XYZ file of C-alpha atoms in Angstrom:
701
model
C -19.143 29.364 -4.888
C -16.686 26.554 -5.717
C -18.111 23.027 -5.367
C -18.131 21.591 -1.866
C -16.231 18.363 -1.118
C -18.206 15.142 -1.448
C -19.382 13.375 1.737
C -16.593 10.774 1.553
C -13.823 13.357 1.111
C -11.546 14.814 3.756
C -8.787 17.401 3.500
C -5.646 18.314 5.415
C -6.376 20.034 8.711
C -6.736 23.809 8.560
C -3.431 24.774 10.117
C -1.031 27.497 9.062
C 2.455 26.808 7.648
C 3.649 27.080 11.248
C 1.097 24.658 12.670
C -1.438 27.155 14.049
C -5.117 26.190 13.570
C -7.254 28.602 11.564
C -10.745 28.750 10.148
C -12.432 30.865 7.500
C -14.811 33.592 8.593
C -17.832 31.763 7.226
C -16.745 28.584 8.987
C -18.052 26.224 6.313
C -15.641 26.742 3.440
C -12.010 25.675 3.318
C -10.111 28.929 2.680
C -7.478 26.971 0.752
C -9.977 26.027 -1.962
C -10.441 28.216 -5.033
C -12.305 31.430 -4.217
C -15.360 33.043 -5.798
C -17.463 32.161 -8.817
C -15.742 34.435 -11.357
C -12.878 33.248 -13.563
C -9.682 35.147 -12.720
C -5.984 35.195 -13.517
C -3.519 33.973 -10.853
C -3.213 37.547 -9.596
C -6.979 37.897 -9.217
C -7.865 39.876 -12.359
C -11.270 38.899 -13.758
C -11.027 37.248 -17.197
C -13.732 37.790 -19.868
C -12.720 34.997 -22.294
C -10.532 31.944 -21.792
C -11.198 30.246 -25.142
C -9.650 32.738 -27.566
C -6.206 34.341 -27.568
C -5.730 38.068 -28.208
C -4.979 38.568 -31.929
C -4.361 41.377 -34.414
C -7.541 40.790 -36.357
C -9.613 37.638 -36.421
C -7.149 35.914 -38.752
C -4.061 37.770 -37.593
C -1.100 36.790 -35.429
C -1.448 36.126 -31.698
C -0.177 39.003 -29.584
C 2.511 38.492 -26.960
C 0.809 41.034 -24.729
C -1.933 38.468 -23.958
C -0.902 37.840 -20.362
C -3.778 35.387 -19.807
C -2.581 33.182 -22.688
C 0.995 33.258 -21.406
C 0.085 32.574 -17.773
C -2.382 29.815 -18.601
C 0.014 27.892 -20.832
C 3.055 28.556 -18.681
C 1.349 27.215 -15.559
C 0.209 24.145 -17.447
C 3.767 23.579 -18.688
C 4.957 23.412 -15.075
C 2.153 21.423 -13.447
C 4.143 18.210 -13.144
C 6.649 17.689 -10.374
C 9.265 14.899 -10.330
C 7.608 11.635 -9.432
C 9.063 9.534 -6.667
C 12.020 7.370 -7.696
C 10.246 4.504 -5.935
C 6.668 4.300 -4.638
C 5.500 6.627 -7.424
C 2.179 4.826 -7.879
C 0.054 5.409 -4.806
C -3.327 5.930 -3.182
C -4.078 7.715 0.063
C -6.756 8.246 2.685
C -7.410 10.233 5.844
C -8.254 8.560 9.097
C -7.806 8.298 12.841
C -5.520 6.227 15.046
C -6.813 5.420 18.517
C -4.422 4.179 21.204
C -5.706 1.573 23.648
C -3.281 2.544 26.419
C -1.441 -0.762 26.638
C 1.803 0.823 25.425
C 2.026 3.194 28.388
C 4.561 0.956 30.119
C 6.984 1.018 27.185
C 6.764 4.530 25.707
C 6.117 8.107 26.775
C 4.692 8.956 23.321
C 1.007 9.798 23.954
C 0.073 8.790 20.390
C 0.784 5.195 21.477
C 0.439 5.372 25.250
C -2.592 7.530 26.067
C -5.720 5.378 26.235
C -8.484 6.634 23.976
C -6.368 9.367 22.388
C -7.421 9.899 18.762
C -4.686 11.075 16.406
C -5.421 12.222 12.833
C -3.462 10.323 10.171
C -2.893 10.273 6.449
C -1.963 6.887 4.996
C -0.400 6.346 1.580
C -0.291 2.902 -0.023
C 1.894 2.314 -3.063
C 3.719 -0.050 -5.344
C 7.510 0.260 -5.376
C 8.854 -0.231 -8.883
C 6.291 1.196 -11.274
C 5.955 4.738 -12.524
C 3.063 6.939 -11.455
C 1.044 5.722 -14.463
C 1.728 2.000 -14.002
C -0.836 -0.634 -13.022
C -1.813 -1.299 -9.418
C -1.681 -5.099 -9.546
C 1.897 -5.765 -10.663
C 3.787 -8.290 -8.533
C 5.624 -6.012 -6.151
C 6.105 -4.950 -2.567
C 3.514 -2.408 -1.357
C 4.321 0.661 0.657
C 2.279 1.283 3.816
C 3.236 4.758 5.079
C 1.376 6.451 7.926
C 1.690 10.103 8.918
C 0.521 10.659 12.493
C -0.322 14.301 13.252
C 0.419 13.952 16.965
C 0.188 16.643 19.621
C 3.993 16.399 19.972
C 4.711 16.813 16.257
C 4.508 14.647 13.166
C 5.546 10.988 13.347
C 6.004 9.061 10.108
C 5.908 5.262 10.244
C 7.143 4.410 6.750
C 6.756 0.697 6.146
C 5.801 -1.998 3.652
C 3.382 -4.915 3.441
C 6.329 -7.249 4.005
C 8.382 -7.336 7.225
C 11.792 -7.679 5.583
C 13.774 -5.829 2.939
C 16.050 -6.820 0.067
C 19.207 -5.310 1.517
C 20.807 -4.917 4.916
C 22.608 -1.634 4.246
C 21.227 1.581 2.759
C 24.367 2.064 0.680
C 23.085 -0.674 -1.644
C 19.712 0.964 -2.236
C 20.659 2.840 -5.436
C 22.060 -0.404 -6.871
C 18.940 -2.367 -5.947
C 16.609 0.169 -7.542
C 18.764 0.505 -10.660
C 18.637 -3.266 -11.056
C 14.881 -3.520 -10.487
C 13.797 -0.571 -12.641
C 13.262 -0.897 -16.431
C 16.395 -1.366 -18.494
C 18.122 1.945 -19.307
C 18.320 1.200 -23.028
C 14.691 0.266 -23.795
C 12.863 1.397 -20.641
C 11.160 -1.988 -20.325
C 9.636 -3.834 -18.555
C 7.462 -1.401 -16.605
C 6.652 -2.230 -12.971
C 8.057 -5.747 -13.292
C 10.827 -7.705 -11.636
C 10.705 -10.374 -14.367
C 13.884 -9.335 -16.146
C 17.603 -10.055 -16.151
C 19.017 -7.194 -14.114
C 16.728 -7.734 -11.120
C 17.457 -11.454 -10.885
C 21.115 -10.841 -11.565
C 21.244 -8.503 -8.566
C 19.284 -10.615 -6.076
C 21.158 -13.791 -7.000
C 24.488 -12.039 -6.429
C 23.314 -10.312 -3.228
C 21.806 -13.311 -1.488
C 20.723 -11.236 1.509
C 17.788 -10.382 -0.819
C 16.569 -14.004 -0.817
C 14.089 -13.603 2.035
C 12.360 -10.499 0.642
C 12.403 -11.948 -2.877
C 10.579 -15.035 -1.619
C 7.933 -12.846 0.018
C 7.553 -11.029 -3.315
C 7.086 -14.324 -5.143
C 4.481 -15.415 -2.613
C 0.858 -14.283 -2.701
C 1.891 -11.247 -0.607
C 3.256 -9.745 -3.840
C -0.232 -9.450 -5.369
C -2.605 -8.342 -2.563
C -6.348 -8.446 -3.168
C -6.771 -4.967 -1.718
C -4.895 -2.379 0.280
C -7.622 -3.039 2.855
C -6.542 -6.677 3.060
C -2.798 -6.461 3.526
C -0.578 -6.235 6.561
C 1.897 -3.467 7.183
C 5.276 -3.594 8.886
C 7.712 -0.995 10.156
C 10.494 -3.322 8.862
C 13.104 -2.047 11.338
C 13.566 -2.314 15.073
C 12.842 0.955 16.886
C 13.662 1.981 20.436
C 10.803 3.059 22.701
C 11.400 5.097 25.855
C 8.947 5.323 28.771
C 8.496 7.999 31.421
C 11.068 6.309 33.642
C 13.601 6.540 30.768
C 13.588 2.764 30.432
C 13.980 1.434 26.907
C 12.862 -1.557 24.864
C 13.199 -2.457 21.207
C 10.040 -2.993 19.167
C 8.937 -3.941 15.676
C 5.619 -2.510 14.434
C 2.911 -4.460 12.628
C -0.444 -3.463 11.101
C -3.031 -6.288 11.027
C -6.117 -5.751 8.809
C -9.590 -6.357 10.201
C -10.593 -8.012 6.920
C -7.746 -10.545 6.969
C -4.772 -10.938 4.644
C -5.881 -11.904 1.144
C -4.367 -11.892 -2.319
C -5.271 -11.950 -5.981
C -4.592 -14.942 -8.154
C -1.939 -14.360 -10.800
C -4.621 -14.528 -13.494
C -6.603 -11.802 -11.727
C -3.524 -9.614 -11.369
C -2.757 -9.899 -15.064
C -6.358 -9.254 -16.130
C -6.591 -6.202 -13.884
C -3.516 -4.618 -15.456
C -5.429 -4.406 -18.721
C -9.069 -4.039 -17.738
C -8.701 -1.915 -14.587
C -5.136 -0.688 -13.927
C -6.545 1.408 -11.040
C -7.911 -1.696 -9.312
C -6.443 -1.064 -5.855
C -6.970 2.674 -5.620
C -10.546 2.272 -6.897
C -11.208 -0.457 -4.317
C -9.945 1.747 -1.474
C -11.868 4.847 -2.552
C -15.083 2.934 -3.248
C -14.979 1.197 0.131
C -14.558 4.475 1.999
C -17.294 6.128 -0.061
C -19.611 3.206 0.763
C -18.883 3.540 4.493
C -16.908 0.289 4.662
C -14.076 2.032 6.487
C -10.855 -0.038 6.446
C -9.374 -0.885 9.839
C -6.074 -2.229 11.125
C -4.758 -3.034 14.562
C -1.304 -1.685 15.332
C 0.795 -4.117 17.296
C 4.343 -4.394 18.547
C 6.741 -7.194 19.245
C 8.753 -6.146 22.304
C 12.388 -7.136 22.897
C 14.930 -6.325 25.596
C 17.192 -3.389 24.735
C 20.451 -4.989 25.739
C 23.986 -4.601 24.441
C 23.718 -7.476 21.941
C 20.361 -6.434 20.449
C 19.701 -10.040 19.482
C 16.785 -12.318 20.263
C 17.325 -16.076 20.376
C 20.107 -15.748 17.820
C 18.130 -13.415 15.512
C 19.794 -10.053 14.915
C 17.268 -7.294 15.620
C 19.295 -4.831 13.532
C 19.098 -6.961 10.370
C 16.146 -5.859 8.219
C 16.227 -9.104 6.240
C 15.096 -11.099 9.281
C 12.003 -11.472 11.442
C 11.259 -12.895 14.854
C 8.348 -15.367 14.478
C 5.194 -14.307 16.276
C 5.072 -17.688 18.013
C 8.330 -16.729 19.748
C 7.332 -13.130 20.540
C 3.585 -12.465 20.217
C 2.327 -9.197 18.751
C 0.760 -6.958 21.400
C -2.053 -4.743 20.101
C -1.610 -1.085 21.121
C -4.168 0.734 18.965
C -6.514 0.825 15.982
C -6.318 2.661 12.661
C -9.511 3.543 10.786
C -9.538 5.233 7.387
C -12.639 7.387 6.944
C -11.974 9.991 4.248
C -10.843 10.050 0.636
C -8.583 12.883 -0.499
C -10.278 15.993 -1.828
C -7.458 16.566 -4.314
C -5.073 13.793 -5.361
C -2.133 16.038 -6.197
C -2.343 18.271 -3.140
C -2.613 15.331 -0.783
C -1.574 11.919 -2.117
C 1.115 13.204 -4.479
C 2.523 15.978 -2.312
C 2.484 14.069 0.956
C 6.079 13.430 1.983
C 7.205 10.922 4.580
C 10.461 10.852 6.488
C 11.610 7.980 8.687
C 13.572 10.625 10.591
C 10.327 12.227 11.785
C 9.743 10.760 15.241
C 8.336 12.147 18.489
C 9.500 11.906 22.120
C 9.286 8.303 23.266
C 10.354 6.853 19.899
C 14.035 6.587 18.981
C 16.174 4.890 16.355
C 18.374 1.830 16.510
C 21.661 1.141 14.738
C 19.957 -0.741 11.901
C 22.185 0.381 8.987
C 19.270 0.410 6.557
C 17.217 2.653 8.847
C 20.158 4.978 9.410
C 20.508 5.521 5.670
C 16.758 5.997 5.174
C 16.802 8.739 7.794
C 19.054 10.709 5.445
C 17.473 9.732 2.144
C 13.844 10.645 2.808
C 14.655 14.216 3.824
C 17.119 14.593 0.983
C 14.761 13.428 -1.762
C 12.083 16.001 -0.884
C 14.512 18.836 -1.586
C 14.296 18.003 -5.281
C 10.841 16.472 -5.550
C 9.023 19.224 -3.657
C 11.322 22.098 -4.534
C 13.269 22.893 -1.394
C 13.460 22.700 2.389
C 9.970 24.092 3.071
C 8.105 20.927 2.049
C 6.763 20.492 5.588
C 4.739 23.688 5.038
C 2.563 22.112 2.343
C -0.950 21.604 3.788
C -0.785 17.788 3.846
C 2.642 17.819 5.527
C 2.053 20.542 8.120
C 2.330 19.517 11.772
C -0.766 20.103 13.870
C 1.288 21.789 16.575
C 3.006 25.204 16.683
C 6.311 25.323 14.776
C 9.106 27.750 15.713
C 12.286 26.277 14.239
C 14.453 29.349 13.538
C 14.583 28.278 9.873
C 14.135 31.051 7.320
C 13.653 31.686 3.636
C 14.174 29.057 0.936
C 12.072 28.231 -2.118
C 8.291 28.469 -1.591
C 8.473 29.825 1.955
C 4.808 30.058 2.976
C 5.195 31.435 6.466
C 5.767 35.080 7.345
C 8.215 34.928 10.259
C 8.390 37.886 12.618
C 11.221 39.131 14.759
C 14.865 39.936 14.178
C 16.720 37.024 15.769
C 16.289 33.669 13.983
C 18.759 31.979 16.310
C 18.915 30.677 19.857
C 19.704 31.786 22.464
C 18.958 35.447 21.835
C 17.945 38.559 23.761
C 16.805 40.624 20.766
C 13.515 38.726 20.430
C 12.907 38.264 24.130
C 14.753 34.933 24.352
C 12.211 33.261 22.040
C 12.219 30.443 21.074
C 13.621 28.513 24.016
C 14.685 24.854 24.090
C 12.386 22.316 25.764
C 13.696 19.788 28.270
C 12.277 16.363 29.161
C 9.626 17.790 31.482
C 8.436 20.186 28.780
C 8.077 17.404 26.185
C 11.434 17.973 24.507
C 12.959 15.250 22.352
C 15.639 14.266 24.871
C 17.595 11.188 23.799
C 18.230 8.564 26.439
C 22.026 8.201 26.800
C 23.525 5.050 25.356
C 27.070 3.937 24.829
C 28.409 3.983 21.247
C 31.891 2.744 20.428
C 33.726 0.686 17.832
C 36.407 0.626 15.191
C 35.757 2.439 11.920
C 35.190 -0.357 9.376
C 33.173 -1.161 6.240
C 31.881 -4.460 7.617
C 28.786 -6.053 9.134
C 28.302 -8.382 12.055
C 28.701 -12.084 11.384
C 25.008 -12.548 12.257
C 24.172 -10.676 9.028
C 25.788 -13.442 6.976
C 22.947 -15.975 7.365
C 20.896 -15.442 4.211
C 18.948 -18.687 3.929
C 17.556 -19.964 7.234
C 14.775 -17.371 7.384
C 13.501 -17.757 3.814
C 13.577 -21.529 4.399
C 11.394 -21.028 7.473
C 9.025 -18.736 5.555
C 8.545 -21.236 2.724
C 8.027 -24.101 5.161
C 5.301 -22.057 6.878
C 3.131 -21.622 3.781
C 0.085 -23.720 2.949
C 0.319 -26.107 0.014
C -1.639 -23.848 -2.338
C 0.608 -20.902 -1.434
C 3.695 -23.011 -2.135
C 2.259 -23.860 -5.550
C 1.847 -20.150 -6.265
C 5.458 -19.485 -5.242
C 6.690 -22.147 -7.651
C 4.587 -20.666 -10.447
C 5.810 -17.152 -9.680
C 9.491 -18.107 -9.790
C 8.905 -20.088 -12.976
C 7.135 -17.159 -14.615
C 9.717 -14.571 -13.560
C 12.763 -16.641 -14.474
C 11.075 -17.652 -17.709
C 11.364 -13.981 -18.731
C 15.114 -13.925 -18.022
C 17.328 -14.249 -21.111
C 20.685 -15.215 -19.609
C 20.741 -18.888 -18.617
C 23.596 -18.281 -16.202
C 21.315 -16.017 -14.141
C 18.566 -18.655 -14.057
C 21.045 -21.278 -12.924
C 22.406 -18.975 -10.235
C 18.882 -18.371 -8.871
C 18.250 -22.132 -8.811
C 21.448 -22.431 -6.830
C 19.930 -20.023 -4.308
C 16.580 -21.838 -4.159
C 18.198 -25.153 -3.309
C 19.269 -23.535 -0.035
C 15.601 -22.891 0.774
C 13.756 -26.059 -0.177
C 14.682 -28.999 -2.402
C 11.174 -29.424 -3.825
C 10.932 -25.706 -4.605
C 14.219 -25.762 -6.499
C 13.262 -28.980 -8.291
C 9.852 -27.787 -9.474
C 11.168 -24.438 -10.689
C 14.068 -26.137 -12.488
C 11.674 -28.542 -14.181
C 9.484 -25.645 -15.259
C 12.504 -23.959 -16.833
C 13.844 -27.149 -18.373
C 17.104 -26.872 -16.436
C 18.957 -29.364 -14.242
C 18.397 -29.290 -10.511
C 21.530 -28.016 -8.775
C 23.011 -29.944 -5.905
C 22.721 -28.514 -2.447
C 21.097 -28.841 0.933
C 18.419 -26.598 2.447
C 19.496 -24.476 5.366
C 18.493 -25.488 8.857
C 15.750 -23.244 10.132
C 13.341 -22.553 12.958
C 10.052 -24.476 13.069
C 7.379 -23.268 10.652
C 5.456 -20.193 11.797
C 1.696 -20.603 11.229
C 1.299 -16.829 11.443
C 3.122 -16.494 8.099
C 0.542 -18.489 6.115
C -2.444 -16.735 4.552
C -4.645 -19.790 3.941
C -5.502 -21.145 7.371
C -9.235 -21.845 7.221
C -10.155 -18.655 9.058
C -13.265 -16.643 8.282
C -13.184 -12.853 7.962
C -15.659 -9.930 7.675
C -16.947 -9.068 4.215
C -16.998 -5.250 4.434
C -16.646 -3.682 0.999
C -16.801 -6.931 -0.974
C -18.568 -6.994 -4.363
C -20.924 -9.647 -5.741
C -22.246 -9.810 -9.294
C -25.733 -11.109 -9.904
C -26.244 -12.234 -13.488
C -29.742 -11.298 -14.595
C -31.967 -10.381 -17.518
C -35.437 -8.991 -18.329
C -37.147 -12.205 -17.193
C -35.219 -12.650 -13.945
C -36.646 -12.996 -10.446
C -36.275 -9.329 -9.467
C -37.857 -9.817 -6.044
C -35.253 -12.481 -5.364
C -32.492 -10.065 -6.390
C -33.913 -7.434 -4.025
C -33.934 -9.988 -1.231
C -30.347 -10.985 -2.038
C -29.255 -7.336 -1.961
C -30.781 -6.852 1.479
C -29.087 -9.979 2.855
C -25.686 -9.042 1.451
C -25.894 -5.411 2.569
C -26.351 -6.695 6.110
C -22.890 -8.286 5.720
C -21.351 -5.085 4.301
C -21.373 -6.478 0.743
C -22.380 -4.522 -2.360
C -24.421 -6.215 -5.075
C -24.011 -5.243 -8.741
C -26.567 -6.336 -11.347
C -24.917 -7.697 -14.498
C -27.080 -8.033 -17.619
C -26.623 -8.232 -21.403
C -27.564 -4.563 -21.802
C -27.626 -1.458 -19.631
C -30.661 0.348 -18.284
C -33.147 -1.004 -15.781
C -34.880 -4.335 -15.259
C -38.545 -4.335 -14.356
C -40.674 -1.681 -12.698
C -41.975 -0.875 -9.267
C -40.339 -1.571 -5.919
C -38.247 -4.485 -7.206
C -36.872 -2.582 -10.217
C -33.128 -3.184 -10.612
C -30.587 -0.840 -12.166
C -28.112 -2.622 -14.437
C -24.673 -1.486 -13.226
C -22.537 -3.817 -15.331
C -23.002 -5.428 -18.744
C -21.334 -8.322 -20.497
C -19.186 -5.742 -22.300
C -18.121 -3.680 -19.266
C -17.732 -6.424 -16.626
C -14.815 -8.744 -15.970
C -14.391 -11.380 -13.315
C -11.670 -9.517 -11.398
C -14.121 -6.965 -10.058
C -16.181 -9.452 -8.082
C -15.584 -11.622 -5.037
C -18.450 -13.969 -5.912
C -20.965 -14.501 -8.715
C -24.665 -15.272 -8.361
C -26.985 -16.242 -11.220
C -30.612 -15.289 -10.722
C -33.599 -17.385 -11.706
C -34.563 -16.338 -15.224
C -31.093 -15.146 -16.244
C -30.349 -15.560 -19.984
C -29.010 -19.015 -20.862
C -28.017 -18.067 -24.397
C -24.338 -19.048 -24.408
C -23.120 -15.436 -24.670
C -19.351 -15.853 -24.962
C -18.526 -12.852 -22.766
C -20.785 -14.090 -19.973
C -19.329 -17.580 -20.309
C -15.760 -16.252 -20.113
C -16.599 -14.276 -16.971
C -18.055 -17.356 -15.289
C -15.136 -19.575 -16.292
C -12.607 -17.002 -15.105
C -14.349 -16.747 -11.746
C -14.300 -20.544 -11.495
C -10.533 -20.646 -12.090
C -10.072 -17.807 -9.621
C -11.694 -19.974 -6.920
C -14.619 -17.618 -6.327
C -17.880 -18.821 -4.768
C -20.954 -19.231 -6.973
C -24.637 -19.348 -6.174
C -27.716 -19.742 -8.314
C -31.382 -20.276 -7.749
C -34.053 -21.651 -10.037
C -33.069 -21.775 -13.683
C -29.877 -19.853 -12.854
C -28.316 -23.220 -12.074
C -28.709 -24.178 -15.751
C -26.623 -21.135 -16.754
C -23.782 -22.363 -14.555
C -24.058 -25.864 -16.007
C -23.928 -24.513 -19.564
C -20.731 -22.654 -18.707
C -19.138 -25.742 -17.152
C -19.283 -24.347 -13.624
C -19.603 -27.051 -10.978
C -17.803 -28.555 -8.009
C -16.847 -27.175 -4.590
C -18.154 -23.728 -3.743
C -21.088 -23.833 -6.193
C -24.379 -23.485 -4.300
C -27.787 -23.949 -5.921
C -31.359 -23.984 -4.694
C -34.933 -23.342 -5.664
C -35.018 -19.886 -4.064
C -32.528 -17.211 -3.141
C -33.001 -18.013 0.565
C -31.591 -21.488 -0.090
C -28.164 -20.165 -1.123
C -27.447 -16.941 0.793
C -26.014 -18.475 3.965
C -23.638 -20.793 2.073
C -22.541 -17.950 -0.190
C -21.729 -15.659 2.731
C -19.820 -18.401 4.535
C -17.763 -19.210 1.439
C -16.932 -15.535 0.865
C -15.662 -15.303 4.427
C -12.960 -17.828 3.434
C -11.957 -15.461 0.573
C -11.705 -18.293 -1.942
C -12.909 -21.867 -2.427
C -9.519 -23.432 -1.797
C -10.892 -26.975 -2.218
C -11.295 -26.209 -5.909
C -7.643 -25.256 -6.494
C -6.356 -28.616 -7.745
C -9.314 -28.999 -10.103
C -8.858 -25.807 -12.100
C -5.193 -24.811 -12.100
C -4.184 -26.975 -15.062
C -6.391 -25.433 -17.730
C -9.554 -23.507 -18.457
C -12.765 -25.433 -17.946
C -14.552 -25.759 -21.306
C -18.286 -25.193 -21.609
C -20.377 -28.339 -21.462
C -21.218 -29.698 -24.885
């Protein structure tokens, strides 16, 4: 029989193209997997040889009648489908969303309102700009798209890890993407915004300033998909059982906290592990460190103005600070299964902002309105026609009877003679559903206005919100923003574009504009920062909080003469915190024998600092000045990672020039474990930042 899925793998629910559950006769095997143990052709004919084509003699010409040759090559030639224009690079996982019931007063949608209701989901994380083969850790916005297979139909919440977007109107989206993608003449740079056309666009369309600043912050290089927030970006309308409405904005908050890479880590990962984020997600799920997020909403009155304290709720370039309107938690998302097949699930999954369920409606946000058209439209080309919802990963988990027929790749077999409603030929089936029957009945609302190509005057404020965001960041985050702008603009050729961007930055913060200008060797433009709301502490990542360590990795540097019992003790202590320990030694194989024997999982050749959240040096580890080991330790020092060492391991750190805050030493492993765990809970040793950002720390002489 075909191989069974691994324990960490899940698959789309076994439902038919029309949403009807089914199960194979044997009950254990997914009937959609390949069948039998004998090699066959696509039409089921058993094949005796798949390594040699049919020829006229052993040295003669290949014969066209070899149908297996033709079918095998032809299928291979057509295995690729068009990749997404944006969000091509992605990773996905199956999971469950559980509502806590607190949303019952604001929506009739059971997926949000019914306490304890568990809804299957498939979540896809992604970068925006890069191609499907690009690196995970490029500076970019991340997609956070969730498909809820609700008992009322499929709901897609298609968001990002940032709460705002570059543009206010969908009509600009093609221009934005054209500007951000690689240049059309040389097709470079890949997955980068550090080039002329991107900065030309965002400096001319200053509504992009807020999102651009988020991109230049640490949010643009998340440590892990498991450690980033998600936002619905737009305001949505929720409707309760009494047909009362409110406006809401959705937010995902990770259990593990919001953490980022350093820029050095992001750059190293692009070369040494371009799959850094998707590997991290899959490994965590396989290890049982299931990622979790709380889903929350900010709730606003649904009045005629659709404003809140002067902030336009229909403007996707703006947020309402959480200090003004707190986020109310309404449920929990837990990812528990890796895909069984990347193409069938992560690549073929298709999201549509227009897919909502009763109790969730749209607002007049012009960006959302355009997305509602675009997502459906793009699948017609990417997935080959209008039947893309029949693919296993996209199928609703409820019965579907939509009167639609035919089209490319129709997988259903509709019965009857009357694909229209109402009818009498097919016994009046299907019939419309009203409110009481769970029909998607829109709450009436007044719509009027003159036909114009204009926006409200409230959309014209492009600087007060980015000024508030920058003012809310911690000092180390502000330093990273300055470095990011300096790096990106340093890659821009046209000086006029650099000067125009500086002219934008002066509207945000004088020091920011000054430091970036100095880094570029350009004069500081005159200007005055925009007035803004008070700083929002919720927007800062570095706040001294401690977070769980589920799925974190620690390297322990060791050798043949190391304290293996101490390593075993360290592993036990870290596993209790959800942390995995990897033994790093000069050569592969095993260290020692007996119950304390340790398998070497990384060597000085295969390891790099980016993989680990902390580094420990065991007593007896080699102190031989190996350059690769020294580089790893120095990189981890610059990346503000905690260190620990016991016994002679402390001498290894000294030889590599590793000292200062966040370096814990002792005579035994028990002396350092508690401090190490506490430091890892802070994500990084922020007290070390000013000591190591200027240059690499040389080894002690």
